[in-house]
Short mmCIF file of C-alpha atoms in Angstrom, two decimals:
data_model
loop_
_atom_site.label_atom_id
_atom_site.label_comp_id
_atom_site.label_asym_id
_atom_site.label_seq_id
_atom_site.Cartn_x
_atom_site.Cartn_y
_atom_site.Cartn_z
CA MET A 1 131.75 12.14 7.50
CA GLU A 2 133.36 15.32 6.20
CA HIS A 3 131.55 18.64 6.55
CA ARG A 4 131.41 20.49 3.24
CA ASP A 5 130.84 24.21 3.08
CA ILE A 6 127.54 24.65 1.27
CA SER A 7 127.43 28.44 1.45
CA TYR A 8 127.46 30.41 -1.78
CA GLU A 9 129.49 33.48 -2.61
CA ASN A 10 127.73 36.77 -1.95
CA GLN A 11 124.67 34.98 -0.52
CA LYS A 12 122.37 37.19 1.50
CA ILE A 13 120.33 35.73 4.38
CA VAL A 14 117.32 37.80 5.40
CA ASP A 15 115.73 37.24 8.80
CA VAL A 16 111.94 37.12 8.45
CA GLU A 17 109.47 37.26 11.31
CA MET A 18 107.31 34.16 10.85
CA GLY A 19 104.09 35.75 12.09
CA LYS A 20 104.23 38.61 9.58
CA ARG A 21 105.17 36.31 6.71
CA VAL A 22 102.25 33.93 7.43
CA GLN A 23 99.87 36.88 7.77
CA LYS A 24 101.02 38.38 4.44
CA SER A 25 100.83 35.03 2.62
CA PHE A 26 97.39 34.25 4.02
CA ILE A 27 96.01 37.65 3.02
CA GLU A 28 97.38 37.14 -0.51
CA TYR A 29 95.80 33.68 -0.68
CA ALA A 30 92.47 34.98 0.65
CA MET A 31 92.38 37.82 -1.91
CA SER A 32 93.23 35.37 -4.70
CA VAL A 33 90.30 33.10 -3.73
CA ILE A 34 87.95 36.08 -3.37
CA VAL A 35 88.85 37.73 -6.68
CA ALA A 36 89.86 34.84 -8.93
CA ARG A 37 87.72 31.93 -7.82
CA ALA A 38 84.69 32.14 -5.56
CA LEU A 39 82.84 35.44 -6.08
CA PRO A 40 80.89 36.56 -9.18
CA ASP A 41 81.45 39.86 -10.99
CA VAL A 42 78.54 42.27 -10.55
CA ARG A 43 78.49 43.01 -14.30
CA ASP A 44 78.01 39.52 -15.79
CA GLY A 45 77.23 37.51 -12.63
CA LEU A 46 79.88 34.90 -13.45
CA LYS A 47 82.87 33.47 -11.59
CA PRO A 48 86.09 33.11 -13.64
CA VAL A 49 85.63 29.36 -14.25
CA HIS A 50 82.09 29.82 -15.66
CA ARG A 51 83.24 32.75 -17.83
CA ARG A 52 86.09 30.64 -19.21
CA ILE A 53 83.80 27.67 -19.96
CA LEU A 54 81.34 29.85 -21.90
CA TYR A 55 84.11 31.70 -23.76
CA ALA A 56 85.87 28.44 -24.74
CA MET A 57 82.53 27.05 -26.02
CA TYR A 58 81.89 30.25 -27.95
CA GLN A 59 85.36 30.08 -29.56
CA ASP A 60 84.71 26.45 -30.57
CA LYS A 61 81.36 27.59 -32.06
CA LEU A 62 79.40 25.28 -29.73
CA THR A 63 76.34 27.54 -29.95
CA TYR A 64 72.72 26.45 -29.54
CA ASP A 65 72.24 26.11 -33.34
CA ARG A 66 75.23 23.74 -33.80
CA PRO A 67 75.45 20.00 -32.97
CA PHE A 68 76.35 18.88 -29.43
CA CYS A 69 80.00 18.09 -28.68
CA LYS A 70 81.59 15.77 -26.09
CA SER A 71 81.99 17.44 -22.68
CA ALA A 72 85.58 16.11 -22.56
CA THR A 73 86.43 18.42 -25.51
CA THR A 74 85.23 21.52 -23.70
CA VAL A 75 86.84 20.52 -20.38
CA GLY A 76 90.17 19.90 -22.14
CA ASN A 77 90.01 23.19 -24.04
CA VAL A 78 89.21 25.20 -20.89
CA LEU A 79 92.10 23.54 -19.01
CA GLY A 80 94.58 23.97 -21.85
CA ARG A 81 93.71 27.55 -22.72
CA TYR A 82 92.47 29.43 -19.67
CA HIS A 83 92.00 27.50 -16.43
CA PRO A 84 95.07 25.56 -15.19
CA HIS A 85 93.29 23.69 -12.38
CA GLY A 86 91.80 20.21 -11.95
CA ASP A 87 89.53 18.77 -14.63
CA ALA A 88 86.92 17.87 -11.98
CA SER A 89 86.52 21.52 -10.96
CA VAL A 90 85.88 22.55 -14.58
CA TYR A 91 83.44 19.71 -15.31
CA ASP A 92 81.54 20.26 -12.04
CA ALA A 93 81.15 23.95 -12.89
CA MET A 94 79.95 23.09 -16.41
CA VAL A 95 77.46 20.51 -15.07
CA ARG A 96 75.99 23.13 -12.72
CA LEU A 97 75.46 25.51 -15.66
CA ALA A 98 73.39 22.78 -17.33
CA GLN A 99 71.20 21.72 -14.36
CA PRO A 100 67.65 23.13 -14.61
CA PHE A 101 67.08 22.59 -10.86
CA ASN A 102 70.18 24.68 -10.03
CA MET A 103 70.03 27.38 -12.69
CA ARG A 104 66.84 29.36 -13.27
CA TYR A 105 67.88 29.68 -16.92
CA PRO A 106 70.66 27.15 -17.76
CA LEU A 107 73.55 28.61 -19.80
CA VAL A 108 74.67 25.18 -21.04
CA GLU A 109 72.49 22.59 -22.77
CA GLY A 110 73.41 19.04 -21.80
CA HIS A 111 72.90 15.68 -23.51
CA GLY A 112 73.10 12.68 -21.23
CA ASN A 113 73.05 12.31 -17.45
CA PHE A 114 73.75 15.68 -15.82
CA GLY A 115 72.66 14.70 -12.30
CA ASN A 116 69.31 15.22 -10.59
CA VAL A 117 67.55 16.84 -7.64
CA ASP A 118 68.20 13.72 -5.53
CA GLY A 119 71.89 14.63 -5.43
CA ASP A 120 73.11 11.98 -7.90
CA GLY A 121 76.19 13.20 -9.78
CA ALA A 122 76.52 13.60 -13.54
CA ALA A 123 78.01 10.88 -15.73
CA ALA A 124 81.76 11.16 -16.49
CA TYR A 125 82.65 13.79 -19.10
CA ARG A 126 83.56 11.15 -21.69
CA TYR A 127 79.87 10.12 -21.80
CA THR A 128 78.03 13.44 -21.84
CA GLU A 129 77.70 16.12 -24.53
CA ALA A 130 77.14 19.84 -24.18
CA ARG A 131 76.75 23.12 -26.05
CA MET A 132 75.78 26.69 -25.12
CA SER A 133 72.10 27.36 -24.52
CA ARG A 134 70.25 29.96 -26.59
CA LEU A 135 70.31 32.44 -23.69
CA ALA A 136 74.10 32.01 -23.29
CA ASN A 137 74.50 33.54 -26.77
CA GLU A 138 73.15 36.79 -25.25
CA MET A 139 76.06 36.72 -22.78
CA MET A 140 78.45 36.88 -25.77
CA THR A 141 76.70 39.44 -28.00
CA ASP A 142 79.22 41.76 -29.75
CA ILE A 143 82.22 40.32 -27.85
CA ASP A 144 84.20 40.50 -31.14
CA LYS A 145 83.59 44.26 -31.37
CA ASN A 146 86.03 45.33 -28.62
CA VAL A 147 83.23 45.92 -26.09
CA VAL A 148 85.16 44.42 -23.13
CA ASP A 149 88.81 44.35 -22.03
CA PHE A 150 90.88 41.19 -22.50
CA ASP A 151 93.72 39.85 -20.32
CA PRO A 152 96.51 37.45 -21.34
CA ASN A 153 95.88 33.85 -20.27
CA PHE A 154 98.17 31.95 -17.85
CA ASP A 155 100.94 31.31 -20.43
CA ASN A 156 100.53 34.53 -22.46
CA ARG A 157 99.62 32.62 -25.64
CA LEU A 158 95.97 33.72 -25.80
CA GLU A 159 93.66 36.37 -24.43
CA GLU A 160 90.53 35.92 -22.33
CA PRO A 161 87.78 38.45 -21.51
CA GLN A 162 87.85 40.15 -18.09
CA VAL A 163 84.02 40.19 -18.19
CA LEU A 164 81.36 39.18 -20.73
CA PRO A 165 79.07 41.75 -22.45
CA SER A 166 76.05 40.02 -20.80
CA ARG A 167 73.05 41.59 -22.51
CA PHE A 168 70.77 40.54 -19.62
CA PRO A 169 71.37 40.99 -15.82
CA ASN A 170 72.71 37.47 -15.20
CA LEU A 171 73.70 38.04 -11.55
CA LEU A 172 70.05 38.57 -10.56
CA VAL A 173 68.55 36.21 -13.15
CA ASN A 174 70.61 33.11 -12.33
CA GLY A 175 71.87 34.10 -8.89
CA SER A 176 75.16 32.83 -7.47
CA VAL A 177 76.45 30.79 -4.53
CA GLY A 178 80.09 31.00 -3.47
CA ILE A 179 82.26 30.45 -0.40
CA ALA A 180 85.55 32.38 -0.38
CA VAL A 181 87.92 32.94 2.57
CA GLY A 182 86.07 34.87 5.27
CA ILE A 183 83.35 35.87 2.76
CA ALA A 184 80.39 33.97 1.31
CA THR A 185 77.81 35.04 -1.24
CA ASN A 186 74.27 33.86 -1.92
CA VAL A 187 72.28 35.72 -4.58
CA PRO A 188 68.91 34.05 -5.27
CA PRO A 189 67.71 33.59 -8.89
CA HIS A 190 64.95 35.78 -10.35
CA ASN A 191 62.47 35.80 -13.22
CA LEU A 192 64.05 37.12 -16.44
CA GLY A 193 61.01 39.16 -17.54
CA GLU A 194 60.59 40.79 -14.12
CA VAL A 195 64.29 41.71 -13.85
CA ILE A 196 64.36 43.25 -17.34
CA ASP A 197 61.17 45.26 -16.61
CA GLY A 198 62.74 46.46 -13.34
CA THR A 199 66.01 47.37 -15.11
CA ILE A 200 64.19 49.41 -17.78
CA TYR A 201 62.16 51.21 -15.09
CA PHE A 202 65.37 51.98 -13.14
CA MET A 203 67.02 53.34 -16.30
CA LYS A 204 64.10 55.75 -16.74
CA HIS A 205 63.83 56.56 -13.01
CA PRO A 206 67.36 56.46 -11.48
CA ASP A 207 65.98 57.70 -8.12
CA ALA A 208 63.47 54.84 -7.83
CA THR A 209 63.20 53.31 -4.35
CA VAL A 210 63.40 49.59 -3.55
CA ALA A 211 59.63 49.58 -2.92
CA GLU A 212 59.01 51.00 -6.42
CA LEU A 213 61.36 48.45 -8.01
CA MET A 214 59.50 45.68 -6.17
CA ASN A 215 56.43 46.50 -8.28
CA TYR A 216 58.42 44.89 -11.10
CA ILE A 217 60.90 42.56 -9.33
CA LYS A 218 58.52 40.93 -6.87
CA GLY A 219 61.07 38.57 -5.31
CA PRO A 220 63.26 35.55 -6.06
CA ASP A 221 61.98 33.00 -8.57
CA PHE A 222 63.44 29.61 -7.75
CA PRO A 223 63.90 26.89 -10.42
CA THR A 224 62.38 24.29 -8.05
CA TYR A 225 59.40 26.65 -7.41
CA GLY A 226 57.99 26.50 -3.86
CA ILE A 227 56.15 29.23 -1.94
CA ILE A 228 57.85 32.28 -0.38
CA CYS A 229 56.27 33.20 2.98
CA GLY A 230 55.95 36.96 3.49
CA SER A 231 57.74 39.83 1.75
CA SER A 232 59.56 41.57 4.65
CA GLY A 233 62.63 39.32 4.19
CA ILE A 234 62.68 40.11 0.47
CA TYR A 235 62.45 43.87 1.12
CA GLN A 236 65.25 43.72 3.68
CA ALA A 237 67.48 41.72 1.31
CA TYR A 238 66.87 44.16 -1.56
CA GLN A 239 67.40 47.19 0.71
CA THR A 240 70.59 46.08 2.50
CA GLY A 241 71.92 43.09 0.54
CA LYS A 242 71.25 40.75 3.48
CA GLY A 243 68.01 39.09 4.49
CA ARG A 244 66.26 35.82 5.32
CA ILE A 245 63.57 34.47 3.00
CA ILE A 246 61.40 31.58 4.19
CA VAL A 247 60.51 29.11 1.40
CA ARG A 248 57.93 26.34 1.81
CA ALA A 249 57.23 23.27 -0.27
CA ARG A 250 53.92 23.21 -2.14
CA ALA A 251 51.86 20.52 -0.41
CA GLU A 252 48.19 19.54 -0.65
CA VAL A 253 46.35 17.67 2.13
CA ASP A 254 43.91 15.17 0.58
CA GLU A 255 41.43 14.39 3.41
CA ASN A 256 39.54 11.73 1.38
CA LYS A 257 42.59 9.60 0.58
CA ARG A 258 44.24 10.58 3.94
CA ARG A 259 47.51 11.68 2.34
CA ILE A 260 49.75 14.71 1.83
CA VAL A 261 51.05 15.23 -1.73
CA VAL A 262 54.20 17.38 -2.13
CA THR A 263 54.79 18.66 -5.71
CA GLU A 264 57.42 21.40 -5.18
CA ILE A 265 60.30 21.68 -2.69
CA PRO A 266 62.48 24.62 -1.57
CA TYR A 267 65.53 25.62 -3.65
CA GLN A 268 68.69 23.50 -3.24
CA VAL A 269 67.02 20.92 -0.99
CA ASN A 270 68.04 17.33 -1.78
CA LYS A 271 64.80 15.38 -2.40
CA SER A 272 66.03 11.94 -1.36
CA MET A 273 67.55 13.34 1.86
CA LEU A 274 64.26 15.15 2.55
CA VAL A 275 62.31 11.87 2.26
CA GLU A 276 64.89 10.17 4.51
CA SER A 277 64.59 12.91 7.16
CA ILE A 278 60.78 12.48 7.23
CA ALA A 279 61.26 8.70 7.67
CA GLU A 280 63.71 9.37 10.55
CA LEU A 281 61.12 11.58 12.30
CA VAL A 282 58.54 8.78 12.09
CA LYS A 283 61.07 6.22 13.32
CA ASP A 284 62.04 8.44 16.29
CA LYS A 285 58.30 9.03 17.00
CA ARG A 286 58.73 12.84 16.80
CA VAL A 287 55.87 12.96 14.29
CA ASP A 288 52.97 10.60 14.93
CA GLY A 289 50.36 9.33 12.49
CA ILE A 290 52.36 8.77 9.26
CA THR A 291 51.93 5.26 7.84
CA GLU A 292 53.84 5.42 4.54
CA ILE A 293 56.15 7.70 2.53
CA ARG A 294 56.60 7.19 -1.22
CA ASP A 295 58.61 9.13 -3.80
CA GLU A 296 56.48 8.92 -6.96
CA SER A 297 58.47 11.50 -8.93
CA GLY A 298 58.92 10.79 -12.63
CA LYS A 299 58.58 12.36 -16.07
CA ALA A 300 55.33 14.00 -15.00
CA GLY A 301 57.24 15.97 -12.34
CA MET A 302 57.93 15.84 -8.63
CA LYS A 303 55.53 13.95 -6.34
CA ILE A 304 56.18 12.87 -2.75
CA VAL A 305 53.21 11.06 -1.16
CA ILE A 306 52.90 10.91 2.66
CA GLU A 307 50.02 8.74 3.89
CA TYR A 308 48.64 9.08 7.43
CA ARG A 309 46.37 7.17 9.81
CA ARG A 310 42.60 7.54 9.94
CA ASP A 311 42.66 9.14 13.41
CA ALA A 312 45.43 11.65 12.52
CA ASN A 313 44.98 15.25 11.34
CA GLY A 314 46.71 15.86 7.97
CA GLN A 315 47.13 19.61 8.48
CA VAL A 316 48.76 19.12 11.90
CA ILE A 317 51.19 16.56 10.43
CA LEU A 318 52.05 18.95 7.57
CA ASN A 319 52.75 21.78 10.03
CA GLN A 320 55.02 19.46 12.05
CA LEU A 321 56.90 18.54 8.86
CA TYR A 322 57.31 22.25 8.03
CA LYS A 323 58.79 22.71 11.51
CA TYR A 324 61.16 19.72 11.64
CA THR A 325 62.22 19.12 8.00
CA GLN A 326 63.39 21.03 4.95
CA LEU A 327 59.82 21.16 3.62
CA GLN A 328 60.25 24.68 5.01
CA ASP A 329 63.70 26.15 4.49
CA THR A 330 65.36 29.51 5.00
CA CYS A 331 67.19 31.10 2.09
CA ALA A 332 69.83 33.37 3.68
CA VAL A 333 70.39 36.10 1.08
CA ASN A 334 73.86 37.66 1.15
CA MET A 335 74.38 39.61 -2.07
CA ILE A 336 78.16 40.05 -2.28
CA ALA A 337 79.78 40.54 -5.69
CA LEU A 338 83.00 41.98 -7.11
CA VAL A 339 82.87 45.67 -8.03
CA ASN A 340 86.10 46.79 -9.76
CA GLY A 341 87.81 43.71 -8.29
CA GLU A 342 86.66 44.36 -4.70
CA PRO A 343 83.98 42.39 -2.82
CA LYS A 344 80.99 44.60 -1.94
CA LEU A 345 77.67 43.94 -0.22
CA LEU A 346 75.06 45.21 -2.70
CA GLY A 347 71.37 46.02 -2.49
CA LEU A 348 69.02 45.69 -5.48
CA ARG A 349 69.55 49.29 -6.61
CA ASP A 350 73.36 48.90 -6.48
CA ILE A 351 73.31 45.72 -8.60
CA LEU A 352 71.06 47.34 -11.23
CA ARG A 353 73.12 50.56 -11.25
CA HIS A 354 76.41 48.69 -11.87
CA TYR A 355 74.78 46.52 -14.55
CA ILE A 356 73.35 49.54 -16.40
CA ALA A 357 76.74 51.30 -16.27
CA HIS A 358 78.33 48.16 -17.77
CA GLN A 359 75.76 48.11 -20.61
CA GLU A 360 76.33 51.82 -21.33
CA ASN A 361 80.06 51.09 -21.58
CA VAL A 362 79.45 48.08 -23.89
CA ILE A 363 77.23 50.12 -26.23
CA ARG A 364 79.66 53.08 -26.27
CA ARG A 365 82.60 50.80 -27.16
CA ARG A 366 80.58 48.93 -29.80
CA THR A 367 79.60 52.24 -31.43
CA ILE A 368 83.23 53.45 -31.48
CA PHE A 369 84.34 50.12 -33.02
CA GLU A 370 81.67 50.28 -35.75
CA LEU A 371 82.43 53.95 -36.41
CA ASP A 372 86.17 53.22 -36.86
CA ARG A 373 85.37 50.29 -39.17
CA THR A 374 82.98 52.47 -41.21
CA ARG A 375 85.56 55.28 -41.44
CA ALA A 376 88.18 52.81 -42.75
CA ARG A 377 85.69 51.61 -45.39
CA VAL A 378 84.77 55.20 -46.31
CA HIS A 379 88.48 55.98 -46.80
CA ILE A 380 88.77 53.14 -49.35
CA LEU A 381 85.52 54.11 -51.12
CA GLU A 382 86.64 57.76 -51.36
CA GLY A 383 89.87 56.59 -53.01
CA LEU A 384 87.91 54.44 -55.47
CA LYS A 385 85.61 57.39 -56.25
CA LEU A 386 88.62 59.61 -57.01
CA ALA A 387 89.96 56.90 -59.32
CA LEU A 388 86.59 56.61 -61.11
CA ASP A 389 86.35 60.40 -61.55
CA ASP A 390 89.70 60.34 -63.43
CA ILE A 391 89.31 56.87 -64.95
CA ASP A 392 90.99 57.77 -68.28
CA GLU A 393 94.11 59.09 -66.52
CA VAL A 394 94.22 55.99 -64.27
CA ILE A 395 93.99 53.61 -67.27
CA ASP A 396 96.63 55.62 -69.14
CA THR A 397 98.99 55.40 -66.09
CA ILE A 398 98.42 51.62 -65.83
CA ARG A 399 99.14 51.10 -69.57
CA LYS A 400 102.35 53.10 -69.46
CA SER A 401 103.65 51.20 -66.37
CA SER A 402 106.12 48.40 -67.11
CA SER A 403 105.23 46.36 -63.94
CA LYS A 404 102.69 46.08 -61.09
CA GLN A 405 105.11 47.88 -58.73
CA ASP A 406 105.35 50.91 -61.05
#
């Protein structure tokens, strides 16, 4: 077999130290995941994929007052215009925006099977329909008035917004969960009215302490309800950006019927797995006295019934279940968001301060846009007024002209 010379003229071979190259590439990959995938922006509380879904829906006029449209349409548009990744990642993100047990205030309205609290997935995107929710319109207010910066999309054909105007503090209101490389974020959801009251108070009193803000923003408000035990974890999370909040299911012990009825469970706990874990405890004899477990949830709401023996104490059994199952769960708050493209650990005051600064910028840019548009209109009207003041001369000029150009 002959050996051919496969070298090229003027080729330059550079020796690269493998360790440094791997380190550099990994850091670049990590920063890409942190900035362009897994962490929300502090201003609108959205990750890029969610921002692109909402913007594509807005462009297609899929607003809350228009008819629903097949989810496949939106997924295809997002992929083709802004988000060159897998269709599953886009649809999963869109489904999450529509799930009332995941989002405190869903930004997408769904028609069809969008999954449930038992962990069942949504139907395929060819079966479901979706449009923006009424609140999502507030995320888009004035976006056509040059209030935010736009970047070119992946093939430079179109432009997409760097951030949405977001006329309510979405990062606090809907929270966010994300796992990047070496960094994770977990911002719990809050009550819209409380957050807006707190924001207004902070605008009027920029030196307000966390304790003062907590008169308005009392703590997280989970879509699956439940009971938060104690406020020291909340205070610590708001002060430093990190904290542990203990959430318990709402359960009533009915002594007459000898049963425990659970009507609310902690946030992001899978109901069917919770029931299974209780059954496992009974099977392994770690909890004694339970005779039957039934999931009676339906249209009326959530209802898990745990029956116990005549000689057992219902309150003791409930305390054991709090100890050994996710009837009591810890929400580990870790409020990390992107500030000017960099991940930062933020307390409550920091999040509100950045949001207010964003709104000031939006209003300033909207005012400049409207002023420029008004000035352009005034310029035309002034010209028309001059023409009207000398109408006879204008008509005379028109009559003497041989063509439109003259």
